[in-house]
Amino acid sequence: MAAANHSPSSPYSCAKDSGPVIPTTSLVTFLERVQETAFQTYERSKFDHKDFIDLSLKFDLSTTVKAFDEISKTENGSVSTKDFEEFIGKWFKSAGEDLVYVEPMDFETEPYGFLPKVENPEVRAWALEVHGLWKKLSREVSSSVHDHPELHTLLPLPVPGMIPGSRFREVYYWDSYWVIRGLLASKMHETAKAIVTNLISLLDTYGYVLNGARAYYTNRSQPPLLSAMVYEIYNRTGDVDLVKKALPALLKEYQFWNSEIHTMIIHDAENCNHSLNRYYAMWNKPRPEASAIDKRFASKFLNVNEKQKFYRELASTAESGWDFSTRWMRNPSEFTSLSTTTILPVDLNAFMLRMELDIAFFAKIVGDDAIAEDFLTASHTRKKAFNSVFWNENMGQWVDYWLNYGAEPKEPQTWEAQNQNQNVFASNFVPLWIDLFNSDTPLVEKVTRSLQSSGLLCAAGIATSLTNSGHQCRDFPNGWAPIQHMIVEGLWRSASTEARKVARDIAERWIRANYVAYKKTGTMHEKYNVEKCGEYGAGGIYRPQTGFGWSNGVVLTFLEEFGWPKDQNIDCN
Ligand SMILES: OC[C@H]1O[C@H](O[C@H]2O[C@H](CO)[C@@H](O)[C@H](O)[C@H]2O)[C@H](O)[C@@H](O)[C@@H]1O
């Protein structure tokens, strides 16, 4: 059952959209025009909207715009396929040319101490191939981006990094956490640190870590996992300098997430106020990377205010990393009912809790006891909020909390049981990943039982939700590597024998599914079908992607932790 107050026909009709908007560049605006023409010129199946916003200019913008105005001067503004293709070839460098391949600085074909628990030769050979994929995903920004940033939507970054793969040609924020986990299993510590250096440089420039390193991603962030990245690297390397460099940046990031737009106050039954976080993009127009599609979705809204509010929901959903899912929809069968900004998400708040614990830990390392004390206090306060706002005793899960429409950040909302979204999503189990929760054995055992009976555990891993919405990619039957990892790691860290058994079982299913799909298709995938072992996932507004940074990272991490015995077969059973 969904939360009760979800379903007026238009969720955007009440107050005016009044949130902040970060302006974009003239190049992005122009490329949106080019993308719109491509949308009208090509068949939908042959067209990826992102390819057009990733083009870089061969000549200056104003001359290129004039040339485009010339070919668009037809009666209805349409351009023939031939003229369009000639124009693209003459005036642009193709998408991806501004990120150049670079040999990772610390890659070895078989690093010393690589996955010691993987004894099965077949699995070991495959793991080495996955390890070898780091060479394919390693990129640095071309000199043209540094010298002429005005010709590119790609943003300059100081050092080489890793991209997710395929259409995702640039660095992404939360993907980087699982890429780093994989790099650590691959003993590529310097490459892992370089990724953190790049993200800190974005934070220094913009005040927050961008969704990705593109001019069109400057209006939002993504699930905040920078502190977790630093923690994992420090844990392996003991690099205190990295911690010293990261701490001021993390304090800045903490401020960003606790600024007015990202926080709401909930007043609970015991008269306590809890400040909790939400996603909220600083944008109320179509997402430039998908603007032709976003405009079509928004066409059902007749007034500008409704459109702007819907666009803000689209961008805020992209900030959540779960773009798109019925999780954010007041009416699960109506995509335009997205209401991400009026939800307090369980996983975002778990990431904030982790950030508080990590910052306290780093502050101790650098000897700043006052900061350590403040952040420990903040973590205990948030833990209380989890119990009071998100925890659902009957379900044995933490669930998202829906705000009432028109909620203003400064005004506390009174907690109501009916505002807990009781639909089952994999995110309901993400708090297990946080040590404050996974160290509580009775709690873990309750949540484990709830996970076992939730319907999410499938042949090939954990499903994202129970709803097969057909066109959403963060729903059933898709399974995503990050989700498998956080839940498995949370269960595995606990002292409960049953929870640890479940963790191993999920990890093995996931490894098998990845292996069999790899053998069939020759590649690692962005998402998998958890109903059918060995099949990759589908749905959403772009074609399924391969490569793939976080999937590689998670499978290497699982293999490092759980290994694979010599005589255990790896096929789907
Ligand atoms: O172009 C559509 C969306 O693409 C990105 O989102 C998806 O890919 C990311 C990279 O793997 C991943 O971080 C995210 O969770 C995926 O949903 C992008 O981040 C979105 O902003 C963009 O609208």
Coordinates of C-alpha atoms and ligand atoms in Angstrom, one line a residue:
M1 CA 0.0 0.0 0.0
A2 CA 1.3 3.4 -0.9
A3 CA 1.2 6.4 1.4
A4 CA -2.2 8.0 1.6
N5 CA -2.0 11.5 0.3
H6 CA -0.5 10.8 -3.1
S7 CA -2.9 11.3 -5.9
P8 CA -4.4 14.6 -7.0
S9 CA -4.4 14.6 -10.8
S10 CA -1.6 17.2 -11.0
P11 CA 0.8 17.4 -8.2
Y12 CA 2.3 20.6 -9.6
S13 CA -0.7 22.8 -9.5
C14 CA -0.4 24.5 -6.0
A15 CA 2.4 26.9 -5.2
K16 CA 4.7 28.6 -7.8
D17 CA 8.0 27.0 -8.5
S18 CA 10.4 29.2 -6.6
G19 CA 13.5 27.2 -6.1
P20 CA 17.0 28.2 -7.3
V21 CA 18.1 27.8 -10.9
I22 CA 21.8 27.6 -11.8
P23 CA 22.2 29.1 -15.3
T24 CA 23.7 26.9 -18.0
T25 CA 26.1 27.8 -20.8
S26 CA 25.2 29.1 -24.3
L27 CA 26.8 26.1 -25.8
V28 CA 24.5 23.7 -23.8
T29 CA 21.4 25.8 -24.9
F30 CA 22.5 25.6 -28.5
L31 CA 23.2 21.9 -28.4
E32 CA 19.7 21.4 -27.1
R33 CA 18.4 22.9 -30.3
V34 CA 20.7 20.5 -32.3
Q35 CA 19.4 17.6 -30.2
E36 CA 15.8 18.6 -30.9
T37 CA 16.5 18.6 -34.7
A38 CA 18.1 15.2 -34.3
F39 CA 15.0 14.0 -32.5
Q40 CA 12.8 15.2 -35.4
T41 CA 15.2 13.8 -38.0
Y42 CA 16.0 10.3 -36.8
E43 CA 13.9 7.3 -35.8
R44 CA 13.7 7.0 -32.0
S45 CA 15.4 3.6 -32.0
K46 CA 18.5 5.0 -33.9
F47 CA 18.9 8.1 -31.7
D48 CA 20.5 8.8 -28.3
H49 CA 19.7 12.3 -27.2
K50 CA 22.9 12.5 -25.1
D51 CA 25.1 12.0 -28.2
F52 CA 24.2 15.5 -29.3
I53 CA 24.8 17.4 -26.1
D54 CA 28.2 15.8 -25.9
L55 CA 29.4 17.1 -29.2
S56 CA 32.3 19.6 -29.2
L57 CA 32.7 22.6 -31.5
K58 CA 35.3 22.8 -34.2
F59 CA 34.8 26.5 -34.5
D60 CA 33.5 29.3 -32.3
L61 CA 29.9 29.1 -31.1
S62 CA 28.5 32.2 -32.9
T63 CA 29.7 31.1 -36.3
T64 CA 28.3 27.6 -35.7
V65 CA 24.9 29.0 -34.6
K66 CA 24.7 31.1 -37.8
A67 CA 25.5 28.1 -39.9
F68 CA 22.7 26.1 -38.1
D69 CA 20.3 29.0 -38.5
E70 CA 21.0 28.8 -42.3
I71 CA 20.1 25.1 -42.7
S72 CA 17.1 25.4 -40.4
K73 CA 15.5 28.2 -42.5
T74 CA 12.9 25.9 -44.0
E75 CA 9.2 26.7 -43.7
N76 CA 8.6 24.4 -40.6
G77 CA 12.2 24.5 -39.4
S78 CA 12.9 20.9 -40.3
V79 CA 16.2 19.8 -41.7
S80 CA 16.8 16.9 -44.1
T81 CA 18.8 14.0 -42.8
K82 CA 21.5 14.7 -45.4
D83 CA 21.8 18.4 -44.5
F84 CA 21.8 17.6 -40.8
E85 CA 24.5 14.9 -41.1
E86 CA 26.7 17.2 -43.3
F87 CA 26.3 20.0 -40.8
I88 CA 27.2 17.7 -37.8
G89 CA 30.3 16.4 -39.7
K90 CA 31.5 19.9 -40.7
W91 CA 31.0 21.8 -37.5
F92 CA 31.5 19.3 -34.7
K93 CA 34.0 16.8 -33.3
S94 CA 32.2 13.6 -32.4
A95 CA 31.0 12.9 -28.9
G96 CA 33.7 11.4 -26.8
E97 CA 36.6 12.9 -28.8
D98 CA 37.4 15.3 -26.0
L99 CA 38.1 12.5 -23.5
V100 CA 41.2 10.6 -24.5
Y101 CA 42.3 7.2 -23.6
V102 CA 45.2 7.0 -21.0
E103 CA 47.0 4.0 -19.7
P104 CA 46.2 3.8 -16.0
M105 CA 49.3 4.6 -13.9
D106 CA 49.2 1.6 -11.7
F107 CA 47.7 -1.2 -13.8
E108 CA 49.3 -4.6 -13.7
T109 CA 48.0 -7.6 -15.7
E110 CA 47.9 -9.7 -12.6
P111 CA 48.7 -7.7 -9.5
Y112 CA 50.4 -9.3 -6.6
G113 CA 47.8 -10.5 -4.1
F114 CA 44.9 -10.2 -6.5
L115 CA 41.7 -11.9 -5.3
P116 CA 43.4 -14.6 -3.1
K117 CA 40.2 -16.4 -2.3
V118 CA 39.3 -17.1 -6.0
E119 CA 40.6 -20.6 -6.5
N120 CA 38.5 -21.8 -9.5
P121 CA 40.6 -21.3 -12.6
E122 CA 37.6 -20.4 -14.8
V123 CA 36.4 -17.7 -12.4
R124 CA 39.9 -16.4 -11.9
A125 CA 40.4 -16.0 -15.7
W126 CA 37.2 -14.1 -15.9
A127 CA 38.0 -11.9 -12.9
L128 CA 41.3 -11.0 -14.6
E129 CA 39.4 -10.0 -17.7
V130 CA 37.1 -7.8 -15.6
H131 CA 40.2 -6.3 -14.0
G132 CA 41.6 -5.7 -17.5
L133 CA 38.5 -3.5 -18.3
W134 CA 40.0 -0.7 -16.2
K135 CA 42.3 -0.1 -19.1
K136 CA 39.2 0.4 -21.3
L137 CA 37.5 2.8 -19.0
S138 CA 40.5 5.0 -18.2
R139 CA 40.3 8.5 -19.6
E140 CA 41.8 12.0 -19.3
V141 CA 40.4 15.3 -20.5
S142 CA 42.0 16.4 -23.8
S143 CA 44.2 19.5 -23.9
S144 CA 41.5 21.2 -26.0
V145 CA 39.1 21.2 -23.0
H146 CA 41.8 22.8 -20.8
D147 CA 42.7 25.4 -23.5
H148 CA 39.3 26.1 -25.0
P149 CA 36.6 25.1 -22.4
E150 CA 34.1 27.2 -24.4
L151 CA 34.1 24.6 -27.2
H152 CA 33.1 21.7 -24.9
T153 CA 30.3 20.6 -22.6
L154 CA 32.9 18.4 -20.9
L155 CA 34.4 20.0 -17.8
P156 CA 38.2 20.1 -17.2
L157 CA 39.5 17.8 -14.5
P158 CA 43.1 17.8 -13.1
V159 CA 44.0 14.1 -13.4
P160 CA 42.9 11.0 -15.3
G161 CA 39.9 9.1 -14.0
M162 CA 37.5 6.2 -14.8
I163 CA 34.2 6.5 -16.7
P164 CA 31.2 4.2 -16.4
G165 CA 31.3 3.3 -20.1
S166 CA 29.3 3.5 -23.4
R167 CA 27.1 6.6 -23.5
F168 CA 28.4 7.6 -20.0
R169 CA 31.7 9.0 -21.3
E170 CA 32.4 11.3 -18.4
V171 CA 33.1 10.9 -14.7
Y172 CA 30.0 10.3 -12.5
Y173 CA 29.7 11.1 -8.9
W174 CA 28.2 8.1 -7.1
D175 CA 29.4 5.5 -9.6
S176 CA 32.9 6.5 -8.5
Y177 CA 32.4 4.8 -5.1
W178 CA 32.0 1.3 -6.6
V179 CA 34.7 2.0 -9.2
I180 CA 37.0 2.8 -6.3
R181 CA 36.0 -0.4 -4.5
G182 CA 36.9 -2.3 -7.6
L183 CA 40.2 -0.5 -8.1
L184 CA 41.1 -1.3 -4.5
A185 CA 40.5 -5.0 -5.2
S186 CA 42.7 -4.5 -8.3
K187 CA 45.4 -2.9 -6.2
M188 CA 45.2 0.3 -8.2
H189 CA 45.4 2.7 -5.2
E190 CA 46.8 5.7 -7.1
T191 CA 44.0 5.6 -9.7
A192 CA 41.5 5.4 -6.8
K193 CA 43.1 8.5 -5.2
A194 CA 43.0 10.3 -8.5
I195 CA 39.3 9.9 -8.7
V196 CA 38.9 11.5 -5.3
T197 CA 41.2 14.4 -6.5
N198 CA 38.9 15.0 -9.4
L199 CA 35.7 15.0 -7.3
I200 CA 37.3 17.4 -4.8
S201 CA 38.2 19.7 -7.6
L202 CA 34.6 19.8 -8.7
L203 CA 33.6 20.5 -5.1
D204 CA 36.1 23.3 -4.8
T205 CA 34.9 24.9 -8.1
Y206 CA 31.1 24.5 -7.6
G207 CA 30.6 24.1 -3.9
Y208 CA 29.2 20.5 -4.4
V209 CA 30.2 17.4 -6.3
L210 CA 28.3 17.6 -9.6
N211 CA 26.2 14.7 -10.9
G212 CA 28.9 14.3 -13.6
A213 CA 31.7 16.3 -15.1
R214 CA 29.6 18.1 -17.8
A215 CA 28.4 21.6 -18.1
Y216 CA 24.8 20.3 -18.2
Y217 CA 25.2 18.6 -14.8
T218 CA 26.1 21.8 -12.8
N219 CA 22.6 22.2 -11.5
R220 CA 22.6 19.1 -9.2
S221 CA 24.7 16.6 -7.3
Q222 CA 24.2 12.8 -6.9
P223 CA 24.0 10.5 -3.8
P224 CA 26.8 11.9 -1.6
L225 CA 29.4 9.2 -1.2
L226 CA 32.7 11.1 -1.3
S227 CA 33.4 10.6 2.4
A228 CA 32.8 6.8 1.9
M229 CA 35.3 6.8 -1.0
V230 CA 38.0 8.5 1.2
Y231 CA 37.2 6.1 4.0
E232 CA 37.7 3.0 1.9
I233 CA 41.0 4.3 0.4
Y234 CA 42.3 5.4 3.8
N235 CA 41.4 2.0 5.2
R236 CA 43.6 0.3 2.6
T237 CA 46.4 2.7 2.3
G238 CA 46.6 4.6 5.6
D239 CA 47.1 7.8 3.6
V240 CA 46.7 10.6 6.2
D241 CA 47.5 13.3 3.5
L242 CA 44.5 12.2 1.6
V243 CA 42.3 12.6 4.7
K244 CA 43.8 16.0 5.4
K245 CA 43.1 17.1 1.8
A246 CA 39.5 15.7 1.9
L247 CA 38.3 16.9 5.3
P248 CA 37.8 20.6 4.4
A249 CA 36.1 19.6 1.1
L250 CA 33.8 17.2 3.0
L251 CA 32.8 19.9 5.4
K252 CA 31.8 22.1 2.5
E253 CA 29.8 19.2 1.0
Y254 CA 28.1 18.6 4.3
Q255 CA 27.0 22.3 4.3
F256 CA 25.7 22.0 0.7
W257 CA 23.5 19.1 1.7
N258 CA 22.3 20.8 4.8
S259 CA 21.4 24.1 3.0
E260 CA 17.7 25.1 3.0
I261 CA 16.7 23.4 -0.3
H262 CA 18.0 20.0 0.7
T263 CA 16.5 19.8 4.3
M264 CA 13.1 19.5 5.8
I265 CA 12.0 19.3 9.5
I266 CA 9.7 16.6 10.8
H267 CA 8.0 17.0 14.1
D268 CA 7.4 13.6 15.7
A269 CA 4.9 12.3 18.3
E270 CA 7.4 12.8 21.1
N271 CA 7.6 16.5 20.4
C272 CA 11.1 16.2 18.8
N273 CA 12.1 18.0 15.6
H274 CA 14.2 16.0 13.1
S275 CA 16.1 17.7 10.2
L276 CA 16.3 15.3 7.3
N277 CA 17.5 15.5 3.7
R278 CA 15.9 15.3 0.3
Y279 CA 17.0 15.6 -3.3
Y280 CA 16.3 19.0 -4.8
A281 CA 17.9 20.1 -8.1
M282 CA 18.6 23.7 -8.9
W283 CA 16.9 23.5 -12.2
N284 CA 13.4 23.9 -13.6
K285 CA 13.8 23.3 -17.3
P286 CA 14.2 20.1 -19.4
R287 CA 17.4 18.2 -18.5
P288 CA 19.7 19.3 -21.4
E289 CA 20.9 15.7 -21.9
A290 CA 17.4 14.5 -22.5
S291 CA 15.6 17.8 -23.3
A292 CA 13.8 16.6 -26.4
I293 CA 12.2 13.7 -24.4
D294 CA 11.5 15.8 -21.2
K295 CA 9.6 18.4 -23.3
R296 CA 7.4 15.7 -24.7
F297 CA 6.6 14.4 -21.2
A298 CA 5.9 17.9 -20.0
S299 CA 3.5 18.6 -22.9
K300 CA 0.6 17.4 -20.9
F301 CA 1.0 20.4 -18.6
L302 CA -0.6 23.5 -19.9
N303 CA 0.8 26.2 -17.7
V304 CA 4.4 27.2 -17.3
N305 CA 4.4 26.8 -13.6
E306 CA 3.3 23.2 -13.8
K307 CA 5.9 22.5 -16.4
Q308 CA 8.7 24.1 -14.4
K309 CA 7.7 22.1 -11.3
F310 CA 7.7 18.9 -13.3
Y311 CA 11.1 19.7 -14.8
R312 CA 12.5 20.3 -11.3
E313 CA 11.2 16.8 -10.3
L314 CA 12.9 15.2 -13.3
A315 CA 16.2 16.8 -12.5
S316 CA 15.8 16.1 -8.8
T317 CA 15.2 12.4 -9.6
A318 CA 18.4 12.4 -11.7
E319 CA 20.1 13.8 -8.5
S320 CA 18.8 10.7 -6.6
G321 CA 20.7 8.4 -9.0
W322 CA 17.4 6.4 -9.3
D323 CA 16.2 7.9 -12.5
F324 CA 13.6 6.7 -13.0
S325 CA 11.4 4.6 -10.7
T326 CA 7.9 4.3 -9.4
R327 CA 9.5 5.0 -6.0
W328 CA 9.2 8.7 -6.8
M329 CA 5.8 8.7 -8.4
R330 CA 2.6 9.6 -6.5
N331 CA 0.7 7.6 -9.0
P332 CA 2.9 4.6 -10.1
S333 CA 1.3 4.3 -13.5
E334 CA 1.7 8.0 -14.3
F335 CA 5.3 9.1 -15.0
T336 CA 4.3 12.8 -14.8
S337 CA 3.4 12.3 -11.2
L338 CA 7.1 12.3 -10.1
S339 CA 7.4 14.0 -6.7
T340 CA 10.9 13.4 -5.7
T341 CA 11.3 16.8 -3.9
T342 CA 8.5 15.9 -1.6
I343 CA 10.1 12.7 -0.4
L344 CA 12.6 12.2 2.4
P345 CA 14.5 9.2 1.0
V346 CA 15.8 6.5 3.3
D347 CA 19.0 5.9 1.3
L348 CA 20.0 9.6 1.0
N349 CA 19.7 9.9 4.8
A350 CA 21.7 6.8 5.3
F351 CA 24.4 8.4 3.1
M352 CA 24.3 11.5 5.2
L353 CA 24.6 9.4 8.4
R354 CA 27.6 7.7 6.9
M355 CA 29.1 11.1 6.0
E356 CA 28.7 12.3 9.6
L357 CA 30.4 9.1 10.9
D358 CA 33.2 9.4 8.3
I359 CA 33.8 13.1 9.0
A360 CA 34.0 12.4 12.8
F361 CA 36.5 9.6 12.0
F362 CA 38.7 11.8 9.8
A363 CA 38.6 14.7 12.3
K364 CA 39.9 12.3 14.9
I365 CA 42.8 11.3 12.6
V366 CA 43.8 14.9 11.9
G367 CA 43.4 15.7 15.6
D368 CA 40.4 18.0 15.5
D369 CA 38.4 16.7 18.5
A370 CA 35.8 19.5 18.4
I371 CA 34.8 18.6 14.8
A372 CA 34.8 14.9 15.7
E373 CA 32.6 15.5 18.7
D374 CA 30.1 17.6 16.7
F375 CA 29.8 15.1 13.9
L376 CA 29.4 12.2 16.3
T377 CA 26.6 14.1 18.0
A378 CA 25.0 14.8 14.6
S379 CA 25.2 11.0 13.7
H380 CA 23.4 10.1 17.0
T381 CA 20.7 12.7 16.3
R382 CA 20.2 11.3 12.8
K383 CA 20.0 7.8 14.1
K384 CA 17.1 8.9 16.4
A385 CA 15.4 10.4 13.4
F386 CA 15.8 7.1 11.5
N387 CA 14.0 5.3 14.3
S388 CA 11.3 8.0 14.6
V389 CA 10.6 8.9 11.0
F390 CA 11.7 6.1 8.7
W391 CA 11.4 2.9 10.8
N392 CA 8.3 0.8 10.2
E393 CA 8.1 -1.8 12.9
N394 CA 5.5 -4.0 11.2
M395 CA 7.5 -4.2 8.0
G396 CA 10.9 -4.5 9.7
Q397 CA 12.2 -2.0 7.2
W398 CA 13.0 1.7 7.0
V399 CA 10.7 3.4 4.5
D400 CA 10.7 6.7 2.6
Y401 CA 8.7 9.5 4.2
W402 CA 6.3 11.5 2.0
L403 CA 5.9 15.2 2.7
N404 CA 2.6 17.0 2.3
Y405 CA 2.3 19.0 -0.8
G406 CA 3.5 22.6 -0.7
A407 CA 5.8 21.8 2.2
E408 CA 8.1 24.7 3.0
P409 CA 11.6 23.9 4.3
K410 CA 11.3 26.3 7.3
E411 CA 8.0 24.9 8.6
P412 CA 8.2 21.7 10.5
Q413 CA 5.7 19.0 9.3
T414 CA 4.0 16.8 11.8
W415 CA 4.9 13.1 11.3
E416 CA 2.0 11.0 10.2
A417 CA 2.0 7.2 9.9
Q418 CA 0.1 7.4 6.6
N419 CA 3.0 9.4 5.0
Q420 CA 5.4 6.4 5.2
N421 CA 5.5 4.9 1.8
Q422 CA 4.9 1.2 2.6
N423 CA 5.8 0.0 -0.9
V424 CA 8.9 -2.3 -0.9
F425 CA 12.0 -0.9 -2.5
A426 CA 15.6 -2.1 -2.2
S427 CA 16.4 1.3 -0.8
N428 CA 14.4 0.3 2.3
F429 CA 17.4 -2.0 3.3
V430 CA 20.2 0.4 2.6
P431 CA 20.6 1.6 6.2
L432 CA 22.0 -1.9 6.9
W433 CA 25.1 -0.7 5.2
I434 CA 25.7 1.8 8.1
D435 CA 27.7 0.4 11.0
L436 CA 25.4 2.1 13.6
F437 CA 22.7 -0.3 12.3
N438 CA 24.5 -3.4 11.2
S439 CA 26.2 -3.7 14.7
D440 CA 22.8 -4.2 16.3
T441 CA 22.3 -8.0 15.9
P442 CA 18.6 -8.3 16.9
L443 CA 17.8 -5.4 14.5
V444 CA 19.7 -7.0 11.6
E445 CA 18.0 -10.3 12.2
K446 CA 14.6 -8.7 12.0
V447 CA 15.5 -6.8 8.9
T448 CA 17.0 -9.9 7.3
R449 CA 13.7 -11.8 7.9
S450 CA 11.9 -8.9 6.3
L451 CA 14.2 -8.9 3.3
Q452 CA 13.7 -12.7 2.9
S453 CA 10.0 -12.4 2.8
S454 CA 9.9 -9.1 0.8
G455 CA 9.8 -10.6 -2.7
L456 CA 12.9 -8.7 -3.6
L457 CA 15.3 -11.7 -3.4
C458 CA 15.3 -13.3 -6.9
A459 CA 17.3 -15.9 -8.8
A460 CA 20.0 -13.5 -9.8
G461 CA 20.1 -10.9 -7.0
I462 CA 18.0 -8.2 -5.3
A463 CA 15.3 -6.5 -7.4
T464 CA 15.0 -2.8 -7.2
S465 CA 11.3 -2.8 -6.5
L466 CA 8.3 -5.1 -6.8
T467 CA 6.6 -3.1 -9.5
N468 CA 7.2 -4.0 -13.1
S469 CA 6.4 -0.6 -14.6
G470 CA 7.6 -1.6 -18.1
H471 CA 9.3 1.7 -18.9
Q472 CA 11.2 2.5 -15.7
C473 CA 14.7 1.2 -15.2
R474 CA 14.8 1.4 -11.4
D475 CA 12.1 -1.1 -11.0
F476 CA 11.4 -4.8 -11.2
P477 CA 13.0 -7.0 -12.6
N478 CA 16.2 -4.8 -12.8
G479 CA 19.0 -5.3 -10.3
W480 CA 21.8 -2.8 -9.9
A481 CA 25.2 -3.5 -8.7
P482 CA 25.4 -0.7 -6.0
I483 CA 22.2 -1.9 -4.3
Q484 CA 23.5 -5.5 -4.2
H485 CA 26.7 -4.3 -2.7
M486 CA 25.4 -2.1 0.0
I487 CA 22.9 -4.7 1.3
V488 CA 25.3 -7.6 1.0
E489 CA 28.1 -5.6 2.8
G490 CA 25.7 -4.5 5.5
L491 CA 24.5 -8.1 6.2
W492 CA 28.0 -9.4 6.0
R493 CA 29.4 -6.9 8.5
S494 CA 26.8 -8.0 11.1
A495 CA 27.4 -10.7 13.8
S496 CA 24.3 -12.6 12.7
T497 CA 25.0 -16.0 11.2
E498 CA 21.7 -16.0 9.3
A499 CA 22.4 -12.5 7.9
R500 CA 25.9 -13.5 6.8
K501 CA 24.5 -16.6 5.1
V502 CA 22.0 -14.4 3.2
A503 CA 24.8 -12.0 2.2
R504 CA 26.9 -14.8 0.8
D505 CA 24.0 -16.3 -1.1
I506 CA 23.1 -13.0 -2.7
A507 CA 26.7 -12.3 -3.6
E508 CA 27.0 -15.7 -5.2
R509 CA 23.9 -15.3 -7.3
W510 CA 25.1 -11.9 -8.4
I511 CA 28.5 -13.2 -9.4
R512 CA 27.0 -16.1 -11.4
A513 CA 24.6 -13.7 -13.2
N514 CA 27.4 -11.3 -14.1
Y515 CA 29.6 -14.2 -15.3
V516 CA 27.0 -15.9 -17.4
A517 CA 25.9 -12.6 -19.0
Y518 CA 29.6 -11.8 -19.7
K519 CA 30.2 -15.2 -21.4
K520 CA 27.1 -14.7 -23.5
T521 CA 27.6 -11.1 -24.5
G522 CA 31.4 -10.5 -24.0
T523 CA 30.7 -7.5 -21.8
M524 CA 29.7 -6.3 -18.3
H525 CA 26.4 -4.5 -18.1
E526 CA 25.0 -1.4 -16.4
K527 CA 22.1 -3.4 -14.9
Y528 CA 20.9 -7.0 -14.8
N529 CA 17.6 -8.9 -14.9
V530 CA 17.4 -10.5 -11.5
E531 CA 14.6 -12.8 -12.5
K532 CA 16.7 -14.5 -15.2
C533 CA 20.2 -15.4 -14.3
G534 CA 22.6 -14.3 -17.1
E535 CA 20.4 -11.7 -18.7
Y536 CA 21.0 -8.0 -18.6
G537 CA 18.4 -5.4 -17.6
A538 CA 16.2 -3.2 -19.8
G539 CA 13.8 -0.3 -19.7
G540 CA 14.3 3.5 -19.3
I541 CA 14.9 6.3 -21.8
Y542 CA 18.2 5.1 -23.1
R543 CA 19.5 1.7 -24.4
P544 CA 21.1 -0.7 -21.9
Q545 CA 24.7 0.3 -21.5
T546 CA 27.9 -1.8 -21.2
G547 CA 31.3 -1.3 -19.8
F548 CA 30.5 -0.9 -16.9
G549 CA 32.3 0.9 -14.0
W550 CA 30.2 0.0 -11.0
S551 CA 29.3 -3.5 -12.1
N552 CA 33.0 -4.3 -12.5
G553 CA 33.7 -2.7 -9.1
V554 CA 31.1 -4.7 -7.3
V555 CA 31.9 -8.1 -8.9
L556 CA 35.6 -7.6 -8.0
T557 CA 34.7 -6.6 -4.5
F558 CA 32.4 -9.6 -4.0
L559 CA 35.1 -12.0 -5.4
E560 CA 37.7 -10.5 -3.1
E561 CA 35.5 -10.9 0.0
F562 CA 33.7 -14.2 -0.8
G563 CA 36.1 -15.9 -3.2
W564 CA 35.1 -18.8 -5.3
P565 CA 36.1 -22.4 -4.3
K566 CA 37.9 -24.6 -6.8
D567 CA 35.2 -27.1 -7.3
Q568 CA 32.1 -24.8 -7.2
N569 CA 30.6 -24.4 -10.6
I570 CA 29.8 -20.9 -11.8
D571 CA 26.9 -21.5 -14.2
C572 CA 23.4 -20.5 -13.5
N573 CA 21.9 -23.4 -11.6
Ligands
LIG1 O1 20.8 10.6 -19.3 C1 20.0 10.2 -18.4 C2 20.6 10.2 -17.0 O2 21.8 9.5 -17.0 C3 22.6 9.4 -15.8 O3 21.9 8.5 -14.9 C4 22.2 7.1 -15.0 O4 23.5 6.8 -15.3 C5 24.5 7.2 -14.3 C6 25.8 6.8 -14.7 O5 26.0 5.4 -14.6 C7 24.1 6.7 -12.9 O6 24.9 7.4 -12.0 C8 22.6 7.0 -12.6 O7 22.3 6.4 -11.4 C9 21.8 6.5 -13.7 O8 20.4 6.7 -13.4 C10 22.7 10.7 -15.2 O9 23.3 10.6 -13.9 C11 21.4 11.4 -15.0 O10 21.6 12.7 -14.4 C12 20.8 11.6 -16.4 O11 19.7 12.3 -16.4

